[in-house]
Coordinates of C-alpha atoms in Angstrom, one line a residue:
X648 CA 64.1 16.0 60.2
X649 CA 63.8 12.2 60.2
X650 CA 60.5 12.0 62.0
X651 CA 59.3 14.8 60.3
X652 CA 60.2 13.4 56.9
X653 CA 58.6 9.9 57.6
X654 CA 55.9 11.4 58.9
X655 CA 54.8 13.2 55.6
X656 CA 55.9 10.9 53.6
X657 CA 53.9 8.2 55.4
X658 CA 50.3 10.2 56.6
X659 CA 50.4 12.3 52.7
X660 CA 49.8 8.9 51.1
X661 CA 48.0 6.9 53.6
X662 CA 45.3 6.1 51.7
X663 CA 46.9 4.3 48.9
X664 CA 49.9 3.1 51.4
X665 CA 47.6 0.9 52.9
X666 CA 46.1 -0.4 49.9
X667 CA 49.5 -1.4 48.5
X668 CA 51.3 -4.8 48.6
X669 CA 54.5 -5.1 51.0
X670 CA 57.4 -7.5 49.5
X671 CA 60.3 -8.2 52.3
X672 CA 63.8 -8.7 50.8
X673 CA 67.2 -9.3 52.1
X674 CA 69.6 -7.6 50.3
X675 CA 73.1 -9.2 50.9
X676 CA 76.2 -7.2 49.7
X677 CA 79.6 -8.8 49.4
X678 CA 82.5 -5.9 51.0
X679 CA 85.2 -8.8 51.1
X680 CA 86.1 -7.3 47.2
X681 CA 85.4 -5.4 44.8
X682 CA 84.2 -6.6 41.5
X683 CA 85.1 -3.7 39.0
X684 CA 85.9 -0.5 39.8
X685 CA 85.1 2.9 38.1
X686 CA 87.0 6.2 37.5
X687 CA 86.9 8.8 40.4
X688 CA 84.8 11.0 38.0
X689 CA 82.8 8.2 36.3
X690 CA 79.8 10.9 35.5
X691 CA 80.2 12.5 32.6
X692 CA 77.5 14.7 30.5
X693 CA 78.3 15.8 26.7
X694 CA 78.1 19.3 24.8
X695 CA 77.0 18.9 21.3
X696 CA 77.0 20.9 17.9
X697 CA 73.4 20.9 16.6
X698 CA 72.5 24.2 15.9
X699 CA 68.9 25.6 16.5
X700 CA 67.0 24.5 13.6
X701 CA 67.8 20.8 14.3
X702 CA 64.3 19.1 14.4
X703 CA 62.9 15.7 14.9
X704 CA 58.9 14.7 15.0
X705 CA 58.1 18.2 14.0
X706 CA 59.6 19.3 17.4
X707 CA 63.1 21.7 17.5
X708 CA 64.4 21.3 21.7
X709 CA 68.1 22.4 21.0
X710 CA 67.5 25.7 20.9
X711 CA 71.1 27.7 21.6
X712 CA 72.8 24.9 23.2
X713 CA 75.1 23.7 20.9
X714 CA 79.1 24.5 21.4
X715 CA 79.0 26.9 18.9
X716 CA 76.5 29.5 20.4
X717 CA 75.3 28.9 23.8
X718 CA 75.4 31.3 26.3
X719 CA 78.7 30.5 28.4
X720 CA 78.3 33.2 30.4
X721 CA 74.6 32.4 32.0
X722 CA 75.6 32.5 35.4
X723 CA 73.3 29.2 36.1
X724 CA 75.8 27.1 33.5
X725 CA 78.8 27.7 35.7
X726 CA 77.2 26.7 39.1
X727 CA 75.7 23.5 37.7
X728 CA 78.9 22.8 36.4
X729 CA 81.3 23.7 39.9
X730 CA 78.6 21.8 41.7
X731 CA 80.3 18.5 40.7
X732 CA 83.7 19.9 41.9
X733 CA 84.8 17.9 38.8
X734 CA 82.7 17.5 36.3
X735 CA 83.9 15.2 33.1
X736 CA 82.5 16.8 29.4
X737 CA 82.8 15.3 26.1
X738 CA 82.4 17.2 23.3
X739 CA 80.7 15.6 20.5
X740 CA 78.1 14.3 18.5
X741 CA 76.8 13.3 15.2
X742 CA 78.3 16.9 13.4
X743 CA 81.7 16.0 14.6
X744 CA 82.8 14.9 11.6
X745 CA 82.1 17.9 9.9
X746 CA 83.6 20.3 12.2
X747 CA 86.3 22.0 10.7
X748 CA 89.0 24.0 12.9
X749 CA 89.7 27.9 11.8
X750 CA 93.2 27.8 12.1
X751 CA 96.0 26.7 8.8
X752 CA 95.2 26.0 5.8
X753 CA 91.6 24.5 5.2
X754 CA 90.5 22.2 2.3
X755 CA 87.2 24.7 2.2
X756 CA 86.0 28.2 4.1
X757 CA 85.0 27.8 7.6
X758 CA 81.5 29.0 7.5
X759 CA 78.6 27.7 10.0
X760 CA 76.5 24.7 10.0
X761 CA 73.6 25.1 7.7
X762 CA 70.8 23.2 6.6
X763 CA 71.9 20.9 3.4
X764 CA 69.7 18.5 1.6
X765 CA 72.5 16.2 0.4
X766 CA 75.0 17.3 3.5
X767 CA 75.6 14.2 6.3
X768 CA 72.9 14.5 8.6
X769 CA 70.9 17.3 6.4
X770 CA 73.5 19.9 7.7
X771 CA 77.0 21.4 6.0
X772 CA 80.0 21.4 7.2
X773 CA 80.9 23.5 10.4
X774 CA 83.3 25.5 12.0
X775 CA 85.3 26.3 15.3
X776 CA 86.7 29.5 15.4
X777 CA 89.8 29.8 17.8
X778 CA 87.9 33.0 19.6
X779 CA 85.4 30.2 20.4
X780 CA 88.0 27.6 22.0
X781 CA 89.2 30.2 23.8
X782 CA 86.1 31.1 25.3
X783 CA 85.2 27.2 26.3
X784 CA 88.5 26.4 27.5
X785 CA 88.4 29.7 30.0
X786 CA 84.6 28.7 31.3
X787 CA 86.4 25.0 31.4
X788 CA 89.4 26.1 33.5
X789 CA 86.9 28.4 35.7
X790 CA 84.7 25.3 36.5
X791 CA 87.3 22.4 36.9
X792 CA 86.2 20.8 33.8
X793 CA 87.4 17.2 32.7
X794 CA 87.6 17.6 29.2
X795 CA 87.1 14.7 26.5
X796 CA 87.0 16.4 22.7
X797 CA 86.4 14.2 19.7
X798 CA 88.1 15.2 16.9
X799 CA 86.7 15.2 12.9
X800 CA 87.9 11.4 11.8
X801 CA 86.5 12.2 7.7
X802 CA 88.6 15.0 7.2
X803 CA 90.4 14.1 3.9
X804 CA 87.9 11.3 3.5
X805 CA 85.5 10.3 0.4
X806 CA 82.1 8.6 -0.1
X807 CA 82.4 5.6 -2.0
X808 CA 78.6 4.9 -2.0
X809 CA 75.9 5.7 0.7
X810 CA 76.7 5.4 4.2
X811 CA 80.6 4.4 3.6
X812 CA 83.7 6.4 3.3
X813 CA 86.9 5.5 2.2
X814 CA 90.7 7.0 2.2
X815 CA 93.0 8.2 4.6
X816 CA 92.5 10.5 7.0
X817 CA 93.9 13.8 6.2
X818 CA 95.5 14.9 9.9
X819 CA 96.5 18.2 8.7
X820 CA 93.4 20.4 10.5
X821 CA 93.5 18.2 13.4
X822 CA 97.5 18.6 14.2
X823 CA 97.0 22.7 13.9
X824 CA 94.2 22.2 16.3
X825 CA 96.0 20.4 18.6
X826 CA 99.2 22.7 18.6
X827 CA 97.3 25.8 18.9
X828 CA 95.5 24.4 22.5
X829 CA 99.2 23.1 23.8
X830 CA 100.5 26.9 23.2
X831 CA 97.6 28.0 24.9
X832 CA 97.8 25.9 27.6
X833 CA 94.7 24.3 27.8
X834 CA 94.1 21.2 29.5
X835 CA 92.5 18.0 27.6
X836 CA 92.1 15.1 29.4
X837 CA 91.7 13.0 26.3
X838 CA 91.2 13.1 22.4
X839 CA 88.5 11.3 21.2
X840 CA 88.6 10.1 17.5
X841 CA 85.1 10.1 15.3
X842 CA 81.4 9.8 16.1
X843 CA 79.9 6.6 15.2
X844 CA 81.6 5.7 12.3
X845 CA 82.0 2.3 13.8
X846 CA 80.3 -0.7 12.0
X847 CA 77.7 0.0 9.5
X848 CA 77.6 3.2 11.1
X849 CA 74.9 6.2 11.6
X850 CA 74.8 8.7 8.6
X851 CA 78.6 7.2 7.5
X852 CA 81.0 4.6 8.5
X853 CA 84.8 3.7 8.2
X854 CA 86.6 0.3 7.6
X855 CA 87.6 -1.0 10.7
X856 CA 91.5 -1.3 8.9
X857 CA 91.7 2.1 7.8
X858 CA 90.2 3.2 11.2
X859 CA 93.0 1.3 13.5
X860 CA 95.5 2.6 11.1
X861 CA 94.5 6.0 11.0
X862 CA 94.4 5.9 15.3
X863 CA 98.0 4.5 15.1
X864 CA 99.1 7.9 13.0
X865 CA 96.9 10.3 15.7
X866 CA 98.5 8.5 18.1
X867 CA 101.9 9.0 16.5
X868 CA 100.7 13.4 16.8
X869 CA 99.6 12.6 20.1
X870 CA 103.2 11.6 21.4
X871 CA 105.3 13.8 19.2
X872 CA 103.3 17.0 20.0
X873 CA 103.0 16.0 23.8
X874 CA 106.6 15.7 23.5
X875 CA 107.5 18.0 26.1
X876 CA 104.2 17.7 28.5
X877 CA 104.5 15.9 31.7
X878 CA 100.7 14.5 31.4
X879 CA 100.0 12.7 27.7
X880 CA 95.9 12.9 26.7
X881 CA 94.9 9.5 26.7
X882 CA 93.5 8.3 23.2
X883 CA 89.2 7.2 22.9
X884 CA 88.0 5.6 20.3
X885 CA 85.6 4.9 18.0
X886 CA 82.6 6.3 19.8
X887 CA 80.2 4.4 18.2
X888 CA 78.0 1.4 18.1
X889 CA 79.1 -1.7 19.4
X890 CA 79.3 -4.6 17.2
X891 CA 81.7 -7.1 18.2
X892 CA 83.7 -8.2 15.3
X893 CA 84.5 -4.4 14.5
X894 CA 85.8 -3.6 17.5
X895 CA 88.0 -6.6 17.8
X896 CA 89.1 -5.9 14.3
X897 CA 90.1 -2.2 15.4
X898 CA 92.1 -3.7 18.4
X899 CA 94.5 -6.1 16.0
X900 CA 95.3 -3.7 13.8
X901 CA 95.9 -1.0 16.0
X902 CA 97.6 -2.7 18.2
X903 CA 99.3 -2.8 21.6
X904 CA 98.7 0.4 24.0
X905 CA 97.4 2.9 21.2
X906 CA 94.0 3.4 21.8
X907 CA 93.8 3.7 25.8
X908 CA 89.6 3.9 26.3
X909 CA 87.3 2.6 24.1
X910 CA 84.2 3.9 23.6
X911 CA 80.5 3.1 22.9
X912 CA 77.2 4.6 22.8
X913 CA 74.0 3.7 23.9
X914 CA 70.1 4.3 23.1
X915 CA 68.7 1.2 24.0
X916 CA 65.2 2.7 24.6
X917 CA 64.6 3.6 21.0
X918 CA 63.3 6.6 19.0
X919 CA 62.2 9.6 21.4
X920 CA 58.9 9.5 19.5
X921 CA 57.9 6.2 20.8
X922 CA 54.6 6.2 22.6
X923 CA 55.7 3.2 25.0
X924 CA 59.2 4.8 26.5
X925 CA 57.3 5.1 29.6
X926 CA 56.3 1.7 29.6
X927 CA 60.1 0.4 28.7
X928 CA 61.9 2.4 31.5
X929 CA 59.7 0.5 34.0
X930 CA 59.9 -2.7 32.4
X931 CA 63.2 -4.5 34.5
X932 CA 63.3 -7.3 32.0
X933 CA 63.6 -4.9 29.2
X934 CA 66.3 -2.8 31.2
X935 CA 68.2 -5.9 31.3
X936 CA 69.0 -6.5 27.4
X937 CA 71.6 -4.0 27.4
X938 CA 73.1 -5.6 30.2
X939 CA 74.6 -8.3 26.9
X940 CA 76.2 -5.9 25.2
X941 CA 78.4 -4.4 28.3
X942 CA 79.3 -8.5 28.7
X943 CA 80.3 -9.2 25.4
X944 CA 82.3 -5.3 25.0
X945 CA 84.3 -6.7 28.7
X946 CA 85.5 -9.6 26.7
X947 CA 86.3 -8.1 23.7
X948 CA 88.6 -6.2 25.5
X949 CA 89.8 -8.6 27.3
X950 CA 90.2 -10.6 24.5
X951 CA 91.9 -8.2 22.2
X952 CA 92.8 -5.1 24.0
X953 CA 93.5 -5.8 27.7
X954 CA 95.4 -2.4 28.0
X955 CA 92.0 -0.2 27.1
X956 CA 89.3 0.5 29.2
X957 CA 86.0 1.2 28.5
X958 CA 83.9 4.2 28.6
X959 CA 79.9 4.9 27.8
X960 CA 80.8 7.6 25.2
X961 CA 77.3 8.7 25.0
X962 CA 74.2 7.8 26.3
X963 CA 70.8 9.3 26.2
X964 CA 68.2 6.5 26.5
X965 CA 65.9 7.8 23.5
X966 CA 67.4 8.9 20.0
X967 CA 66.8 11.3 17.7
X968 CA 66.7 14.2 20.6
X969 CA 65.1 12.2 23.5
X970 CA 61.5 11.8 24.5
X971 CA 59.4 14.6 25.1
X972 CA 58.3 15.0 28.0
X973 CA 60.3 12.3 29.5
X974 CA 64.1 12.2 29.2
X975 CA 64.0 15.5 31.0
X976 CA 61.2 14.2 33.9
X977 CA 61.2 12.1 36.7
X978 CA 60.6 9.0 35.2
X979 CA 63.7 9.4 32.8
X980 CA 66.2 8.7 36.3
X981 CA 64.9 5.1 36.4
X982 CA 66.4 4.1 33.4
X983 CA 69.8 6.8 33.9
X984 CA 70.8 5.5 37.3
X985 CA 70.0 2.0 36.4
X986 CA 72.2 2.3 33.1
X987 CA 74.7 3.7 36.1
X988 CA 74.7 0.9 37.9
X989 CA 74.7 -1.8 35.1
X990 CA 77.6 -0.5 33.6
X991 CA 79.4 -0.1 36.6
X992 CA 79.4 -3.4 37.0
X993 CA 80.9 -4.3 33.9
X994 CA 84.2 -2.1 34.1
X995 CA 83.2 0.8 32.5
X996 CA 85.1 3.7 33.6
X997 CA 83.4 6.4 32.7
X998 CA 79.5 7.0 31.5
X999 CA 78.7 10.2 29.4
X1000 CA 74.8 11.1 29.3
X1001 CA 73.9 13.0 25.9
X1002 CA 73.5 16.0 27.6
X1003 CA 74.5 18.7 30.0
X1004 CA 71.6 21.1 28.1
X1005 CA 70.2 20.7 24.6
X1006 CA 67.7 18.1 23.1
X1007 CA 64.9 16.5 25.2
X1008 CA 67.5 14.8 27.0
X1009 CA 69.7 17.4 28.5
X1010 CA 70.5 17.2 32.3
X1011 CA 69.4 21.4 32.2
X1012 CA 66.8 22.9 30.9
X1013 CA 67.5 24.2 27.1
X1014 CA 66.0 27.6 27.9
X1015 CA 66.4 28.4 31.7
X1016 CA 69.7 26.2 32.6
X1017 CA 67.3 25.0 35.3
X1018 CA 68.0 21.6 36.8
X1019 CA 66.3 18.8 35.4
X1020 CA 65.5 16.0 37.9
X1021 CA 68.5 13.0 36.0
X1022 CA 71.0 16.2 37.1
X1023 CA 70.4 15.7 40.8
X1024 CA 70.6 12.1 40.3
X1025 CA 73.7 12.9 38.8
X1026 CA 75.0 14.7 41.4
X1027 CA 73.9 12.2 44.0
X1028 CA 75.5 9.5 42.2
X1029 CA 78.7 11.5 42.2
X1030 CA 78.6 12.6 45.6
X1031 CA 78.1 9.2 46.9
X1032 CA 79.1 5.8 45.1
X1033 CA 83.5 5.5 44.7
X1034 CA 85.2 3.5 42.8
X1035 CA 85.0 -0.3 44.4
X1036 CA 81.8 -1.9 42.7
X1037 CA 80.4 -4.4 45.2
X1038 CA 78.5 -7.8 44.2
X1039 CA 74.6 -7.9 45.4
X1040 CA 72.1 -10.6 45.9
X1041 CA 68.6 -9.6 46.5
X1042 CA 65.6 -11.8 47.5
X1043 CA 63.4 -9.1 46.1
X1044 CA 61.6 -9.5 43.0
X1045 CA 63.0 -7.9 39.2
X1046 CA 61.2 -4.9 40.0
X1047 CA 63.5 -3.9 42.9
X1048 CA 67.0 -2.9 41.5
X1049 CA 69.7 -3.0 43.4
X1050 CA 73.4 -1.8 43.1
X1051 CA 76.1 -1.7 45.8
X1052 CA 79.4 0.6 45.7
X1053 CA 82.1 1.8 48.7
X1054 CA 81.1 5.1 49.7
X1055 CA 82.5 7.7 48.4
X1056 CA 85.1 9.7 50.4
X1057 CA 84.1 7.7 53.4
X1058 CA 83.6 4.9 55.3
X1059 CA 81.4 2.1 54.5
X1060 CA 78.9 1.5 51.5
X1061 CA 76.4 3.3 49.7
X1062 CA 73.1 1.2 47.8
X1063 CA 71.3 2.1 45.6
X1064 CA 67.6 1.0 45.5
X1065 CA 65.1 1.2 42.1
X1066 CA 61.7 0.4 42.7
X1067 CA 60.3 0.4 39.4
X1068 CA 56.7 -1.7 40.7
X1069 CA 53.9 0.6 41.3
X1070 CA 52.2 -1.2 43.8
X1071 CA 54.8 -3.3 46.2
X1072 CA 56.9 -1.6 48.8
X1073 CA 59.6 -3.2 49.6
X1074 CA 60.9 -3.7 53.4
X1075 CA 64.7 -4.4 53.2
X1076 CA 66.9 -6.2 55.1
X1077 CA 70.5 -5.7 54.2
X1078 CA 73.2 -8.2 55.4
X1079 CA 76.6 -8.5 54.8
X1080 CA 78.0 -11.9 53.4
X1081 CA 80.7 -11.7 55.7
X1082 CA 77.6 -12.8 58.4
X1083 CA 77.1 -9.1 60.1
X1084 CA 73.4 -8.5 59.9
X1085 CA 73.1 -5.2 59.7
X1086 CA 69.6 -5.4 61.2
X1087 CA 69.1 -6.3 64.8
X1088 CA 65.0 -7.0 64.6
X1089 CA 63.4 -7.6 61.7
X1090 CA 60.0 -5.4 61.8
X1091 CA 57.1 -6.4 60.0
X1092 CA 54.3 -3.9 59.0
X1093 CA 50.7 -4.5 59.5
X1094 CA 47.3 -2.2 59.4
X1095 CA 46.4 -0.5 62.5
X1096 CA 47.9 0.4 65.6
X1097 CA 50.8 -2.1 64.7
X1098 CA 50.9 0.0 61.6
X1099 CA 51.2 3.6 63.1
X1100 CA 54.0 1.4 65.5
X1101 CA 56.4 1.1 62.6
X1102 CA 56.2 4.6 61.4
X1103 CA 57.2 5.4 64.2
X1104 CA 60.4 3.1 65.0
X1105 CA 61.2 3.8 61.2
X1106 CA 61.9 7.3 61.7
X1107 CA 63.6 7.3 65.1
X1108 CA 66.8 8.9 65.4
X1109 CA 70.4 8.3 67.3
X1110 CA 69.5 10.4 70.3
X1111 CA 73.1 10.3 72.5
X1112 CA 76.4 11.0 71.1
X1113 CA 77.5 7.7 72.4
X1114 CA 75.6 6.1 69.6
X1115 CA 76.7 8.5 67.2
X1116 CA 78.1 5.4 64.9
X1117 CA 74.7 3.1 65.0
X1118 CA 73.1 5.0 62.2
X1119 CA 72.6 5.2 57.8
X1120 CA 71.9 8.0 56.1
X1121 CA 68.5 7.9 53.5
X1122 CA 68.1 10.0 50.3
X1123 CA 64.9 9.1 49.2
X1124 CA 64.0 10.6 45.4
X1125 CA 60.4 10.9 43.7
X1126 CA 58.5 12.8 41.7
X1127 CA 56.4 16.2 42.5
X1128 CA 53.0 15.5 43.3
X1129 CA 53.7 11.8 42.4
X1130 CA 53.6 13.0 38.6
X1131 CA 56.0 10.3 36.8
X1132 CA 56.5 13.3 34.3
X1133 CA 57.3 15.8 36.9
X1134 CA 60.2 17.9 36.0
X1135 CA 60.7 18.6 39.7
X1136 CA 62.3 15.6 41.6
X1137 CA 61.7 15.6 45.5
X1138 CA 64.1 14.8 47.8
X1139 CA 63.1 12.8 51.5
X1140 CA 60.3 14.9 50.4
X1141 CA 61.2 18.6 49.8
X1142 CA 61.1 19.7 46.5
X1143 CA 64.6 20.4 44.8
X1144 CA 64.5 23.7 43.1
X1145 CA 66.7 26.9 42.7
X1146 CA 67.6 28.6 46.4
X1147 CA 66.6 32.3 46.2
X1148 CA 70.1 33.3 45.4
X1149 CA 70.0 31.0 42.4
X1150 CA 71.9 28.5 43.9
X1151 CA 72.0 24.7 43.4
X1152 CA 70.4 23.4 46.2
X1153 CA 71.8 21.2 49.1
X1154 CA 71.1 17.8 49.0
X1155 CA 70.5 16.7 52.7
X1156 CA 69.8 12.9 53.8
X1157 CA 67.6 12.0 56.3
X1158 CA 69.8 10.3 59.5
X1159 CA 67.8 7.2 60.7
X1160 CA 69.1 4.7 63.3
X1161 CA 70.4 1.6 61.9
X1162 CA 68.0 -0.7 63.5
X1163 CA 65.1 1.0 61.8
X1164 CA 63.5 -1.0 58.3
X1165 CA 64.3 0.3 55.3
X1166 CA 61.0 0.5 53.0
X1167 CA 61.0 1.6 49.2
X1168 CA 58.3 2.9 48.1
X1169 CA 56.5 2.0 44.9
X1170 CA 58.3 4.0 42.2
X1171 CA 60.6 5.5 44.1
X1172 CA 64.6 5.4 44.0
X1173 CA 67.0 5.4 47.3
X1174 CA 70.7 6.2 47.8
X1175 CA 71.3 4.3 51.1
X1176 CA 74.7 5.1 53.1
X1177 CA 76.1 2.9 55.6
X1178 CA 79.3 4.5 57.3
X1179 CA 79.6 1.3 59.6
X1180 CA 79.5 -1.6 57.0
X1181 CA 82.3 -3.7 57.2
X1182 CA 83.4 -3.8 53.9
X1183 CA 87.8 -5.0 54.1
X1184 CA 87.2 -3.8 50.3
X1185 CA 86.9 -0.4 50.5
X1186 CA 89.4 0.2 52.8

């Protein structure tokens, strides 16, 4: 399949391949030691609670996705889910904190969200039936589901004037909640506390004082309840906005050990009705200003809470819903797996894209369940990059992005490779600072006979089993017909779409030998597996 793949991939875009401009680059990666390292199930995708009639730019894309009515028994949900062996969920989202919890006594009936001029967010208050959480939690156990649930943090709560809230939290809804799951025996990985109440907030906000002290009391339930339970939840908090002095503030007056992750969302591409998201996603220097605020959250919690981690709560590039057209295309997985591999790098544990379906930005289809093409990326990233984060240097110009992790399950490394230019292919050569060049022969490509000379040598294969060892393994990703908006993603060129049987498909590299160049093609992304990198780290 090597050949065959460089082959098609070479002769189908011959024409503008030899028009293009060729960049070489070493790529050097560091496996002496790691430099952060991730959770075992760093992907994570969210379930939210807008109901159908949630709109934005005259466009409604949530359809029946929310928690409260989508279909959990569409067969397609499960296997996307079981697919990732492990898949981490959040549940959450800007109606969290208006979620009530149909069991004990309520402060007012449990009826389901509705539009409301004056409610938060243009919607009333909502409710969870119990018949409901049993229902997630038995498609949750089914699947292998890690699950993160944010709780309502303005319970009890009053405005004060636009935006804020003040008062304690009321924890009575919240404690039957959580005692009517332990009797049932369902399995929460972690409580999370609010939805982007944090600073001046989206919609409302809390006082960072009241907030810490209001964790310390959940975290008082979490304990007492737990009592008896071999495995405690962990505590997240405050899922919102980063702004420094907030979260510091949170820290001291929490205190010591109470809030165990702390989380933070993200939507640095702006509104999903911008014209130039396009342009943004394949701008490197504009992917790099988020790259501050993962900097300055590490040293906040170094700072103030050295016993948290950190954790992308929620993430979907564009708010308000996600761009049209584009979160859920090709083009979107730039941007996703480069927000991957930035945060990695900065100890985040855990990264939760907004979301599994609903909105523009869902990793399925709203309608069909069917695969968008950031799922597969995904489930790549999943598949292949562990824990140990590994430093890079690159040669290569900004528009070649480069990321570096142990491999997952196995030996060796696995890169990952972002081309956002849409002229330059890049030939690669990647060393290893502990002075093993990975590459015997450097090959050069030129026009011509010399030309059709490197396609060739780049797809040759380990023939003999004696050399069984000298090779990498290549999953090259880009869009259908070269279609930046393509909602089909192509993998070492075959198109990745449902089997017959409805099936997620298989996601098959291309073996090449290691002495071969590597080239990236203009806009095109590459997982890159080395199984005979020596890398002491990731032993």
């Amino acid at each position: 399949m090597g050949f065959r793949f460089f082959l098609f991939l070479f002769l189908a875009t011959l024409p503008a391949f030899l028009a293009q401009e060729f960049e070489d680059a070493i790529i050097k990666v560091d496996g002496a030691t790691t430099v952060a390292e991730t959770d075992a199930n760093f992907i994570c995708a969210t379930l939210d609670w807008w109901p159908h009639d949630k709109c934005n730019y005259n466009h409604c894309p949530w359809g029946y996705s929310s928690v409260i009515n989508m279909d959990l028994s569409h067969p397609l949900f499960a296997k996307a889910i079981e697919a990732f062996k492990h898949l981490r969920i959040r549940i959450g989202g800007s109606l969290q904190d208006q979620v009530l919890y149909d069991i004990g006594s309520l402060r007012s009936p449990c009826h389901p969200f509705r539009k409301m001029n004056d409610g938060l967010f243009g919607f009333s208050k909502g409710c969870l039936r119990m018949s409901r959480w049993d229902e997630l939690n038995r498609l949750f156990s089914q699947t292998g589901v890690i699950l993160t649930f944010g709780l309502n943090a303005l319970y009890g709560r009053y405005q004060i004037r636009k935006g804020a809230w003040a008062g304690v939290w009321d924890s009575s809804n919240t404690q039957n909640f959580i005692k009517y799951t332990i009797s049932k025996g369902y399995q929460i990985d972690s409580w999370e506390f609010g939805n982007e109440l944090s600073g001046s907030g989206v919609g409302a906000s809390v006082n960072a004082e009241q907030y810490g002290k209001d964790l310390i009391n959940l975290k008082a339930i979490i304990n007492k309840l737990y009592n008896n339970s071999n495995v405690k939840p962990l505590l997240v908090a405050p899922g919102g906005f980063y702004e420094q002095d907030w979260y510091a503030k949170l820290l001291q007056v929490s205190g010591s050990s109470t809030v165990n992750v702390v989380t933070h969302h993200i939507y640095n591409l702006g509104a999903g009705v911008d014209p130039n998201l396009v342009s943004k996603i394949l701008n490197p220097h504009y992917l790099s200003r988020v790259e501050e605020t993962f900097k300055s959250l590490d040293k906040t919690l170094q700072t103030w809470g050295p016993w948290a981690s950190a954790w992308v709560g929620e993430s979907g590039g564009a708010y308000n819903s996600g761009g049209h057209l584009v979160s859920n295309t090709f083009v979107n997985s730039f941007w996703y797996l480069d927000q991957l591999g930035m945060a990695s790098k900065y100890h985040t544990k855990v990264y939760c894209r907004q979301t599994l379906i609903g909105g523009n930005y869902g990793l399925l289809n709203t309608t069909t369940l069917v695969p968008n093409p950031d799922y597969y990326s995904a489930l790549l990233w999943h598949r292949l990059m562990g824990k140990g984060v590994l430093a890079v240097d690159s040669t290569a110009s900004p528009f070649l992005r480069s990321y570096a992790h142990c491999s997952k399950g196995k030996a060796g490394i696995t890169l990952l490779l972002i081309n956002l230019s849409n002229q330059t292919t890049f030939q690669i050569n990647v060393e290893n600072s502990m002075n093993l060049n990975l590459f015997v022969k450097k090959t050069t490509m030129y026009r011509g006979s010399a030309f059709m000379r490197g396609l060739k040598k780049s797809a040759s294969w380990i023939g003999s089993k004696a050399d069984e060892q000298l090779f990498r393994e290549e999953y090259h990703l880009t869009p259908k017909d070269g279609y930046l908006r393509s909602q089909t993603m192509v993998l070492n060129g075959m198109p990745l779409e449902l089997t017959d049987d409805g099936n997620i498909p298989s996601l098959n590299p291309v073996r090449l030998n290691l002495n071969a160049p590597i080239f990236i093609n203009p806009l095109s992304i590459a997982f890159i597996a080395f199984p005979n990198f020596d890398a002491p780290a990731c032993a």
